[in-house]
Short mmCIF file of C-alpha atoms and ligand atoms in Angstrom, two decimals:
data_model
loop_
_atom_site.label_atom_id
_atom_site.label_comp_id
_atom_site.label_asym_id
_atom_site.label_seq_id
_atom_site.Cartn_x
_atom_site.Cartn_y
_atom_site.Cartn_z
CA MET R 1 -0.16 -0.17 0.06
CA ASN R 2 2.82 2.41 0.03
CA ASN R 3 2.59 3.63 -3.68
CA THR R 4 -1.03 4.13 -2.70
CA GLN R 5 -0.27 6.23 0.31
CA THR R 6 2.42 7.93 -1.52
CA PHE R 7 -0.03 8.94 -4.36
CA ILE R 8 -2.57 9.96 -1.84
CA SER R 9 0.04 12.57 -0.34
CA GLU R 10 1.27 14.02 -3.33
CA ASN R 11 -2.62 14.49 -4.58
CA LYS R 12 -4.16 16.00 -1.56
CA ASP R 13 -4.62 19.57 -2.81
CA ARG R 14 -6.18 17.87 -6.10
CA PHE R 15 -8.64 15.77 -4.00
CA LEU R 16 -9.80 18.57 -2.46
CA ASN R 17 -10.50 20.77 -5.13
CA GLU R 18 -12.36 18.19 -6.85
CA LEU R 19 -14.57 17.93 -3.80
CA ILE R 20 -15.23 21.64 -3.76
CA GLU R 21 -16.41 21.65 -7.22
CA LEU R 22 -19.07 18.83 -6.55
CA LEU R 23 -20.29 20.63 -3.60
CA LYS R 24 -20.87 23.59 -5.79
CA ILE R 25 -23.36 21.90 -7.74
CA PRO R 26 -26.89 22.11 -5.26
CA SER R 27 -27.87 18.45 -5.74
CA VAL R 28 -31.10 19.02 -3.75
CA SER R 29 -33.21 15.73 -4.35
CA ALA R 30 -36.29 17.32 -2.33
CA ASP R 31 -36.69 20.32 -4.17
CA PRO R 32 -38.08 19.89 -7.98
CA ASN R 33 -36.23 23.33 -8.79
CA PHE R 34 -32.72 21.85 -8.63
CA ALA R 35 -33.37 18.66 -10.83
CA GLY R 36 -31.17 20.14 -13.50
CA ASP R 37 -28.19 20.37 -10.66
CA VAL R 38 -29.03 17.15 -9.38
CA ARG R 39 -28.36 15.34 -12.94
CA LYS R 40 -25.53 17.32 -13.52
CA THR R 41 -24.22 15.90 -10.11
CA ALA R 42 -24.71 12.55 -11.33
CA SER R 43 -22.75 13.34 -14.60
CA GLN R 44 -19.89 14.66 -12.67
CA VAL R 45 -19.84 11.85 -10.34
CA ALA R 46 -19.47 9.52 -13.23
CA GLU R 47 -17.01 11.32 -14.80
CA SER R 48 -14.78 11.34 -11.93
CA LEU R 49 -15.18 7.52 -11.53
CA ARG R 50 -14.28 7.23 -15.28
CA GLU R 51 -11.14 9.54 -14.69
CA ALA R 52 -10.27 7.37 -11.49
CA GLY R 53 -10.34 4.49 -13.58
CA ALA R 54 -13.37 2.65 -13.29
CA GLU R 55 -14.61 0.70 -16.01
CA ASN R 56 -18.59 -0.01 -17.35
CA VAL R 57 -19.41 3.59 -15.63
CA GLU R 58 -23.22 4.34 -16.62
CA ILE R 59 -25.65 6.78 -15.68
CA CYS R 60 -28.25 4.56 -15.05
CA GLU R 61 -31.97 6.08 -15.35
CA THR R 62 -34.51 5.51 -12.72
CA ALA R 63 -38.29 6.34 -12.14
CA GLY R 64 -36.41 9.56 -10.30
CA TYR R 65 -33.00 10.42 -10.16
CA PRO R 66 -30.22 8.13 -11.90
CA ILE R 67 -27.97 6.09 -9.90
CA VAL R 68 -24.22 6.30 -10.99
CA TYR R 69 -22.58 2.63 -11.51
CA GLY R 70 -19.17 1.85 -12.18
CA ASP R 71 -16.83 -0.83 -11.57
CA LYS R 72 -13.25 -2.62 -11.78
CA ILE R 73 -13.22 -6.26 -12.00
CA ILE R 74 -9.85 -7.61 -11.85
CA SER R 75 -10.26 -11.31 -11.12
CA THR R 76 -13.41 -13.52 -10.52
CA ASP R 77 -11.13 -15.36 -7.83
CA LEU R 78 -10.95 -12.34 -5.88
CA PRO R 79 -13.69 -10.67 -3.54
CA THR R 80 -15.56 -7.96 -4.53
CA VAL R 81 -16.48 -4.69 -2.36
CA LEU R 82 -19.72 -3.04 -3.37
CA VAL R 83 -19.44 0.78 -2.49
CA TYR R 84 -22.71 2.63 -1.78
CA GLY R 85 -23.01 6.58 -1.35
CA HIS R 86 -25.52 9.42 -2.32
CA TYR R 87 -24.82 11.97 -4.33
CA ASP R 88 -27.73 14.18 -3.32
CA VAL R 89 -28.07 16.51 -0.40
CA GLN R 90 -30.54 18.05 2.13
CA PRO R 91 -31.94 21.18 1.18
CA ALA R 92 -30.08 24.63 2.41
CA ASP R 93 -33.05 25.77 4.41
CA PRO R 94 -33.13 28.05 6.75
CA ILE R 95 -30.36 29.62 4.31
CA ASN R 96 -30.25 32.97 6.15
CA LEU R 97 -28.55 30.82 9.17
CA TRP R 98 -25.68 30.31 6.59
CA THR R 99 -22.38 31.96 7.64
CA ASN R 100 -21.54 31.27 4.03
CA PRO R 101 -23.59 30.51 1.35
CA ALA R 102 -24.33 26.77 1.32
CA PHE R 103 -23.09 25.98 -2.32
CA GLU R 104 -20.11 28.36 -2.20
CA PRO R 105 -17.49 25.95 -0.12
CA VAL R 106 -15.35 27.78 2.04
CA ILE R 107 -12.40 26.14 4.28
CA LYS R 108 -12.31 27.71 7.98
CA LYS R 109 -10.48 26.22 11.13
CA THR R 110 -12.63 25.33 14.23
CA GLU R 111 -12.30 24.27 17.63
CA ILE R 112 -12.99 20.98 16.84
CA HIS R 113 -11.09 20.81 13.05
CA PRO R 114 -7.88 22.90 14.00
CA GLU R 115 -6.55 21.94 10.56
CA GLY R 116 -9.58 23.36 8.90
CA ALA R 117 -13.06 22.13 7.51
CA ILE R 118 -14.57 22.39 4.22
CA PHE R 119 -18.29 24.36 4.98
CA ALA R 120 -20.85 23.47 2.25
CA ARG R 121 -24.16 21.69 2.18
CA GLY R 122 -23.24 17.72 1.60
CA ALA R 123 -19.58 18.14 2.84
CA CYS R 124 -20.13 15.71 5.19
CA ASP R 125 -23.44 13.89 4.15
CA ASP R 126 -22.40 12.41 1.89
CA LYS R 127 -20.50 14.10 -0.93
CA GLY R 128 -17.38 14.51 1.06
CA GLN R 129 -17.49 11.21 2.33
CA MET R 130 -18.69 9.31 -0.92
CA PHE R 131 -15.82 10.99 -2.65
CA MET R 132 -13.22 9.72 -0.37
CA HIS R 133 -13.92 6.57 -1.93
CA VAL R 134 -13.45 7.59 -4.91
CA LYS R 135 -10.25 9.36 -4.32
CA ALA R 136 -8.91 6.09 -2.71
CA PHE R 137 -9.80 3.56 -5.41
CA GLU R 138 -8.17 6.28 -8.08
CA ALA R 139 -5.16 5.92 -5.74
CA MET R 140 -5.31 2.40 -5.62
CA ILE R 141 -5.44 1.87 -9.52
CA LYS R 142 -2.77 4.55 -10.15
CA SER R 143 -0.55 2.91 -7.80
CA ASP R 144 -1.71 -0.56 -9.39
CA GLU R 145 -2.33 -1.93 -5.61
CA LEU R 146 -6.42 -2.86 -6.21
CA PRO R 147 -6.28 -5.96 -4.34
CA CYS R 148 -9.89 -6.85 -5.18
CA ASN R 149 -12.88 -5.95 -7.01
CA VAL R 150 -14.82 -2.80 -6.75
CA LYS R 151 -18.33 -1.77 -7.57
CA PHE R 152 -19.65 1.54 -7.08
CA MET R 153 -23.24 2.44 -6.46
CA ILE R 154 -24.02 6.44 -6.06
CA GLU R 155 -27.71 7.20 -5.75
CA GLY R 156 -29.22 10.76 -6.05
CA GLU R 157 -32.49 10.05 -3.88
CA GLU R 158 -30.96 8.94 -0.53
CA GLU R 159 -32.51 12.34 1.28
CA VAL R 160 -35.94 11.63 -0.01
CA GLY R 161 -36.49 7.71 0.85
CA SER R 162 -34.29 5.99 -1.88
CA GLU R 163 -37.35 4.76 -3.45
CA ASN R 164 -36.09 4.07 -6.69
CA LEU R 165 -33.01 2.55 -5.55
CA GLY R 166 -34.92 -0.79 -4.36
CA VAL R 167 -36.37 -1.33 -7.55
CA PHE R 168 -32.70 -1.01 -9.29
CA VAL R 169 -31.52 -3.33 -6.46
CA LYS R 170 -34.10 -5.53 -7.37
CA GLU R 171 -33.43 -5.58 -11.33
CA ASN R 172 -29.55 -5.83 -10.99
CA HIS R 173 -29.13 -8.72 -8.71
CA GLU R 174 -26.14 -10.01 -11.11
CA ARG R 175 -24.68 -6.89 -11.39
CA LEU R 176 -24.16 -6.12 -8.17
CA LYS R 177 -23.30 -9.33 -7.04
CA ALA R 178 -20.22 -8.89 -4.30
CA ASP R 179 -19.20 -9.77 -0.89
CA VAL R 180 -19.76 -7.20 1.34
CA ILE R 181 -21.16 -3.54 1.09
CA LEU R 182 -18.91 -0.46 2.23
CA VAL R 183 -20.47 2.78 3.28
CA SER R 184 -19.18 5.93 4.52
CA ASP R 185 -22.45 7.76 5.48
CA THR R 186 -21.89 7.90 9.17
CA GLY R 187 -19.94 9.20 12.00
CA MET R 188 -17.52 8.38 14.28
CA LEU R 189 -16.71 9.54 18.09
CA ALA R 190 -14.19 11.87 17.72
CA ASN R 191 -11.20 12.60 15.50
CA ASP R 192 -8.94 10.77 18.22
CA VAL R 193 -11.51 8.08 19.22
CA PRO R 194 -12.01 6.36 16.33
CA SER R 195 -15.42 3.96 16.00
CA ILE R 196 -17.02 1.97 13.69
CA THR R 197 -20.81 2.37 13.19
CA THR R 198 -22.53 -1.19 14.10
CA GLY R 199 -26.15 -0.29 14.04
CA LEU R 200 -28.48 2.11 12.69
CA ARG R 201 -31.86 3.07 13.93
CA GLY R 202 -35.01 2.58 11.61
CA LEU R 203 -37.60 5.29 10.91
CA SER R 204 -41.51 5.43 10.78
CA TYR R 205 -42.79 8.92 9.68
CA VAL R 206 -46.20 10.23 9.70
CA GLU R 207 -48.07 13.50 9.01
CA VAL R 208 -51.06 14.08 11.08
CA GLU R 209 -53.99 16.24 10.41
CA VAL R 210 -56.91 17.13 13.29
CA THR R 211 -59.94 18.62 11.60
CA GLY R 212 -62.31 20.49 14.40
CA PRO R 213 -64.96 22.85 12.90
CA ASN R 214 -65.35 23.19 8.73
CA ARG R 215 -64.16 26.47 9.12
CA ASP R 216 -62.04 28.98 10.78
CA LEU R 217 -63.92 30.53 13.79
CA HIS R 218 -64.15 33.75 15.47
CA SER R 219 -62.25 32.88 18.66
CA GLY R 220 -64.54 35.10 20.71
CA LEU R 221 -67.90 33.73 19.69
CA TYR R 222 -66.66 30.14 19.59
CA GLY R 223 -64.15 29.98 21.72
CA GLY R 224 -64.80 27.41 24.72
CA CYS R 225 -67.76 26.04 22.81
CA VAL R 226 -65.74 23.65 20.13
CA ALA R 227 -62.87 21.67 19.84
CA ASN R 228 -59.69 23.80 18.84
CA PRO R 229 -57.82 21.20 16.58
CA ILE R 230 -54.27 23.09 17.89
CA ASN R 231 -55.13 22.75 21.41
CA ILE R 232 -56.42 18.84 20.60
CA LEU R 233 -53.31 18.51 18.57
CA ALA R 234 -50.94 19.44 21.51
CA LYS R 235 -52.78 17.48 23.99
CA MET R 236 -52.55 14.32 21.88
CA ILE R 237 -48.88 15.03 21.24
CA ALA R 238 -48.05 15.60 24.83
CA SER R 239 -49.87 12.50 25.74
CA LEU R 240 -47.49 9.97 23.43
CA HIS R 241 -45.17 10.23 26.39
CA ASP R 242 -45.48 9.37 29.81
CA GLU R 243 -44.00 10.68 32.83
CA ASN R 244 -40.73 8.65 32.45
CA ASN R 245 -40.50 9.54 28.80
CA HIS R 246 -41.64 6.35 27.68
CA ILE R 247 -43.92 6.26 24.64
CA THR R 248 -47.40 5.35 25.23
CA ILE R 249 -48.55 3.66 22.17
CA PRO R 250 -49.64 0.45 23.27
CA GLY R 251 -47.30 -2.38 21.54
CA PHE R 252 -44.99 0.04 20.45
CA TYR R 253 -42.11 -1.49 22.92
CA ASP R 254 -43.04 -5.41 22.25
CA ARG R 255 -40.31 -6.25 19.53
CA VAL R 256 -37.67 -3.75 21.33
CA VAL R 257 -34.55 -6.02 21.99
CA ASP R 258 -33.10 -5.38 25.27
CA LEU R 259 -29.17 -5.15 25.27
CA THR R 260 -27.76 -7.24 27.55
CA ASP R 261 -26.44 -5.55 31.04
CA GLU R 262 -22.57 -6.94 29.38
CA GLU R 263 -23.60 -4.78 26.29
CA ARG R 264 -24.54 -1.70 28.03
CA ALA R 265 -21.49 -1.96 30.02
CA GLU R 266 -19.39 -2.29 26.82
CA MET R 267 -21.35 0.76 25.41
CA ALA R 268 -20.73 2.55 28.51
CA LYS R 269 -17.04 2.68 28.01
CA ALA R 270 -17.19 4.83 25.23
CA PRO R 271 -16.43 8.08 26.20
CA PHE R 272 -18.98 10.72 26.56
CA SER R 273 -18.73 14.03 28.45
CA LYS R 274 -22.39 15.37 29.33
CA GLU R 275 -20.55 18.59 30.29
CA ALA R 276 -19.17 18.75 26.71
CA TYR R 277 -22.45 17.60 25.33
CA CYS R 278 -24.75 20.27 27.11
CA LYS R 279 -22.08 23.06 26.45
CA ALA R 280 -22.12 22.24 22.49
CA LEU R 281 -25.89 22.73 22.44
CA ASP R 282 -26.44 25.57 24.98
CA ILE R 283 -28.46 23.70 27.68
CA ASN R 284 -28.50 23.02 31.14
CA ASP R 285 -29.16 19.27 31.05
CA VAL R 286 -30.16 16.57 28.80
CA TYR R 287 -33.69 15.51 28.71
CA GLY R 288 -34.74 11.78 27.73
CA GLU R 289 -36.26 8.26 28.71
CA ASN R 290 -35.72 7.49 32.24
CA GLY R 291 -33.51 4.71 33.13
CA TYR R 292 -30.96 5.07 30.04
CA SER R 293 -27.99 6.98 29.47
CA THR R 294 -27.86 9.57 26.77
CA MET R 295 -25.50 7.49 24.51
CA GLU R 296 -28.56 4.86 25.01
CA ARG R 297 -31.35 7.11 24.53
CA GLY R 298 -29.78 8.15 21.00
CA SER R 299 -28.99 4.78 19.83
CA ILE R 300 -30.42 1.51 21.23
CA ARG R 301 -33.68 2.86 22.12
CA PRO R 302 -36.79 4.15 20.03
CA THR R 303 -38.16 7.77 19.89
CA LEU R 304 -40.92 9.77 18.73
CA ASP R 305 -40.25 13.21 17.81
CA VAL R 306 -42.11 16.04 16.46
CA ASN R 307 -40.30 17.31 13.44
CA GLY R 308 -43.00 20.41 12.53
CA ILE R 309 -45.99 21.30 13.60
CA TRP R 310 -48.46 24.22 12.39
CA GLY R 311 -52.19 25.91 11.79
CA GLY R 312 -53.84 28.77 12.81
CA TYR R 313 -52.41 32.06 12.48
CA THR R 314 -48.72 32.77 12.51
CA GLY R 315 -48.52 35.89 10.92
CA GLU R 316 -47.34 39.45 12.11
CA GLY R 317 -49.61 40.66 15.23
CA ALA R 318 -52.84 38.65 16.53
CA LYS R 319 -55.75 37.28 14.89
CA THR R 320 -58.47 36.09 17.20
CA VAL R 321 -59.16 32.65 15.22
CA ILE R 322 -59.69 29.31 16.03
CA ALA R 323 -58.48 27.21 13.00
CA SER R 324 -60.65 24.73 11.56
CA LYS R 325 -57.11 22.48 11.13
CA ALA R 326 -53.81 21.83 12.94
CA TYR R 327 -50.80 19.53 11.40
CA ALA R 328 -47.87 17.72 12.74
CA LYS R 329 -45.24 15.74 11.06
CA ILE R 330 -44.15 13.22 13.76
CA SER R 331 -40.72 10.47 13.17
CA MET R 332 -40.29 7.51 15.17
CA ARG R 333 -36.79 6.09 15.26
CA LEU R 334 -36.90 2.47 15.40
CA VAL R 335 -34.49 -0.07 17.06
CA PRO R 336 -33.91 -4.02 16.33
CA ASP R 337 -36.54 -5.59 15.82
CA GLN R 338 -39.26 -3.06 15.40
CA ASP R 339 -40.59 -2.96 12.09
CA PRO R 340 -41.76 0.12 10.43
CA GLU R 341 -45.16 -0.92 8.91
CA GLU R 342 -46.09 -2.19 11.99
CA ILE R 343 -45.00 0.64 14.20
CA THR R 344 -46.95 3.25 11.39
CA ASN R 345 -50.01 1.13 12.04
CA LEU R 346 -49.73 0.98 15.89
CA PHE R 347 -49.19 5.01 15.52
CA LEU R 348 -52.50 5.32 13.41
CA ASN R 349 -54.34 3.68 15.35
CA HIS R 350 -53.57 4.88 18.54
CA PHE R 351 -53.85 8.10 17.39
CA GLU R 352 -57.31 7.79 16.14
CA SER R 353 -58.20 6.66 19.36
CA ILE R 354 -57.44 8.97 21.38
CA ALA R 355 -59.06 11.53 18.97
CA PRO R 356 -61.82 13.33 21.19
CA GLU R 357 -65.32 13.39 19.92
CA GLY R 358 -65.92 16.92 17.79
CA THR R 359 -62.47 16.10 16.01
CA LYS R 360 -61.24 13.80 12.65
CA VAL R 361 -58.10 12.73 12.72
CA VAL R 362 -56.31 11.62 9.41
CA VAL R 363 -52.81 9.85 9.58
CA THR R 364 -50.51 9.64 6.42
CA PRO R 365 -47.62 7.77 6.75
CA HIS R 366 -44.24 9.03 4.76
CA HIS R 367 -41.30 6.82 3.72
CA GLY R 368 -39.55 4.72 6.60
CA GLY R 369 -36.93 2.13 7.01
CA GLU R 370 -35.45 -0.75 9.06
CA PRO R 371 -33.17 -0.65 11.49
CA ALA R 372 -29.89 -2.49 10.92
CA VAL R 373 -26.81 -3.77 12.74
CA THR R 374 -23.27 -5.19 11.76
CA PRO R 375 -22.19 -8.25 13.74
CA ILE R 376 -18.62 -7.33 15.31
CA ASP R 377 -17.28 -10.88 14.36
CA SER R 378 -18.15 -10.58 10.34
CA ILE R 379 -14.93 -10.13 8.54
CA GLY R 380 -16.03 -7.06 6.99
CA TYR R 381 -15.74 -5.44 10.64
CA LYS R 382 -12.70 -7.14 11.32
CA ALA R 383 -11.20 -5.36 8.20
CA ALA R 384 -12.31 -1.92 9.03
CA SER R 385 -11.05 -2.39 12.37
CA ILE R 386 -7.61 -3.52 11.14
CA ALA R 387 -7.83 -0.46 8.78
CA TYR R 388 -8.42 2.04 11.39
CA GLU R 389 -5.73 0.77 13.60
CA LYS R 390 -3.12 1.17 10.99
CA THR R 391 -4.11 4.84 10.42
CA PHE R 392 -5.26 6.38 14.00
CA GLY R 393 -3.10 4.05 15.36
CA LYS R 394 -5.86 2.69 17.84
CA LYS R 395 -8.45 0.10 17.69
CA PRO R 396 -11.84 1.67 16.66
CA ILE R 397 -14.78 1.23 19.05
CA PRO R 398 -18.11 -0.26 17.84
CA VAL R 399 -20.89 2.33 18.19
CA ARG R 400 -24.64 2.08 17.35
CA SER R 401 -25.73 5.26 15.96
CA GLY R 402 -28.99 6.78 16.07
CA GLY R 403 -29.48 7.72 12.50
CA SER R 404 -30.95 5.62 9.60
CA ILE R 405 -29.74 4.40 6.04
CA PRO R 406 -32.79 2.57 5.61
CA ILE R 407 -31.36 0.72 2.49
CA VAL R 408 -28.88 -0.85 4.75
CA SER R 409 -31.72 -3.64 5.66
CA MET R 410 -32.85 -3.33 2.05
CA PHE R 411 -29.55 -4.80 0.67
CA GLU R 412 -29.24 -7.45 3.06
CA LYS R 413 -32.96 -8.50 2.41
CA GLU R 414 -31.94 -8.41 -1.27
CA LEU R 415 -28.27 -8.95 -2.00
CA GLY R 416 -27.95 -11.30 1.16
CA LEU R 417 -24.92 -8.88 2.13
CA LYS R 418 -24.03 -7.09 5.26
CA THR R 419 -22.77 -3.15 5.44
CA VAL R 420 -19.94 -2.25 6.86
CA LEU R 421 -20.29 1.47 7.98
CA MET R 422 -17.09 3.33 7.46
CA GLY R 423 -18.26 6.94 8.73
CA PHE R 424 -15.75 9.56 9.34
CA GLY R 425 -18.34 12.27 10.23
CA LEU R 426 -18.70 14.08 13.53
CA ASP R 427 -21.82 14.87 14.83
CA SER R 428 -20.69 18.14 15.45
CA ASP R 429 -20.72 18.97 11.42
CA ALA R 430 -24.19 19.81 11.34
CA ILE R 431 -25.39 17.30 8.72
CA HIS R 432 -28.73 18.33 7.66
CA SER R 433 -28.13 21.74 9.23
CA PRO R 434 -26.86 25.48 8.45
CA ASP R 435 -22.98 25.33 8.18
CA GLU R 436 -22.40 21.93 7.37
CA HIS R 437 -18.80 20.94 7.52
CA TYR R 438 -16.77 18.20 6.92
CA GLY R 439 -13.23 18.12 8.96
CA LEU R 440 -9.92 18.17 6.12
CA PHE R 441 -8.41 15.52 8.80
CA ASN R 442 -11.52 13.59 8.41
CA TYR R 443 -11.86 13.47 4.47
CA TYR R 444 -7.90 12.97 4.29
CA LYS R 445 -8.29 10.23 7.16
CA GLY R 446 -10.95 8.60 5.35
CA ILE R 447 -9.14 8.33 1.91
CA GLU R 448 -5.95 6.90 3.57
CA THR R 449 -8.20 4.38 5.58
CA ILE R 450 -10.20 2.94 2.97
CA PRO R 451 -7.21 1.04 1.18
CA HIS R 452 -6.47 -0.71 3.88
CA PHE R 453 -10.02 -2.18 4.25
CA TYR R 454 -9.47 -3.46 0.92
CA VAL R 455 -6.44 -4.97 1.74
CA ALA R 456 -7.54 -6.61 5.03
CA PHE R 457 -10.68 -7.81 3.70
CA THR R 458 -9.25 -9.58 0.66
CA GLU R 459 -6.57 -10.92 3.26
CA LEU R 460 -9.61 -12.23 5.54
CA PHE R 461 -11.81 -13.28 2.64
CA ASN R 462 -9.38 -16.36 1.63
N1 BES G 501 -25.99 9.70 6.28
C1 BES G 501 -27.43 9.77 7.04
C2 BES G 501 -27.77 9.13 7.90
C3 BES G 501 -26.84 9.21 9.39
C4 BES G 501 -26.10 10.48 9.72
C5 BES G 501 -26.85 8.00 10.13
C6 BES G 501 -25.16 10.33 10.89
C7 BES G 501 -25.62 8.06 10.97
C8 BES G 501 -24.67 8.82 11.39
C9 BES G 501 -28.68 10.02 5.86
O1 BES G 501 -28.18 10.84 4.88
C10 BES G 501 -29.53 10.48 6.62
O2 BES G 501 -29.75 11.66 6.49
N2 BES G 501 -30.94 9.81 6.76
C11 BES G 501 -32.08 10.08 7.14
C12 BES G 501 -33.04 9.05 6.86
C13 BES G 501 -33.33 9.37 5.39
C14 BES G 501 -34.67 8.01 5.25
C15 BES G 501 -34.06 10.55 5.38
C16 BES G 501 -32.15 10.35 8.67
O3 BES G 501 -31.34 9.38 9.51
O4 BES G 501 -32.93 11.03 8.97
MN1 MN G 502 -26.37 10.58 4.27
MN1 MN G 503 -28.72 12.89 5.20
#
């Protein structure tokens, strides 16, 4: 791997400049106004794969945004790594909260990233992390040190639910045949505390609508006499947690796999400073389910959160009105073995059952996803662990993440493959938020670590 690492160190500036170019294209999959830019990004990713040395590069059309495929097959006797990533990004809103425009990348030093970090939407999630794979692959190819076969599958609809990826995977079992899936779309504990993500939460996402009277009413003439949908919605939502912050939906916890005391003790070994955590968020205490640590609440326990709530008058000044309708968007993060469809149904039945007389409730399910876990005794995990140890000089800690990547469980079902989550982002990188950034240390460390994974995986495979 010596030549690969030399190639990386000699091409650092170019690797960074190419990422900056990619970050300039606003590939926001949620907003149709950016459709042209999303497609342009797909072309640019395809071009960078070609330049890196990939073959059979193809922009595969779907019913939505295309999936970029490319591969390098050196021998059918060697194992194959399938790399997944996404080139689409979250909307930049609220844009006025960005210090610099979201699609005009700048490099700035921060307390956590003294070497500098690149600020732009998608810097960490996931263009920066996806591009590390393209550059690591380029370095291995150009140094003639690629030890096994590689396939790339980079999609453009991850942030909107990956609906068409499922179809693509179903129709391309043969083309996607591999021995392991490698993804960098998660995080690690800290730059000096490397960790590998061994679990992801699932997701059930619903929108609720509460209707009271058939029209907006004068709050003096009708106030006190009819159900106010906003009052009712607030009450219904509040009732979804009890005094211990347990979720009250009947059956919600039935399939939750509790960790053993040993597993919890193992988890508690990961460094966590409540003080630093609170300080970073300007809060004076944490909040959550009784009986669990903050680390546990954010990874091995399911949650229910309102993501948005609206209705009635929200303009300047005061308008005395009882709205006809109130709305909320609610997400539930799920853990093994909760099933998103089942949870959505439990929510729906419960929410309808607690609606008082004089109101109507409609629950509309959105996209969901299943939770996933990577066993630490798999050769994929072991290879990743060896790779991190080589570049960080420390053994990485296995950590379950609170985020969701629904396609991971889909890959397992469709392709029979486990995914190794080699994420290099930090929680403080502000993914999905204004001022998203990605440390230069993390970008380069990722590019250096990935080739070691290929070598270790190929060795362990035989
Ligand atoms: N890369 C994230 C997921 C993630 C981030 C997992 C950090 C673990 C650590 C991904 O792009 C994402 O945002 N997923 C969505 C789910 C999706 C269905 C919209 C999420 O977790 O909210
Ligand atoms: Mn992502
Ligand atoms: Mn995301």
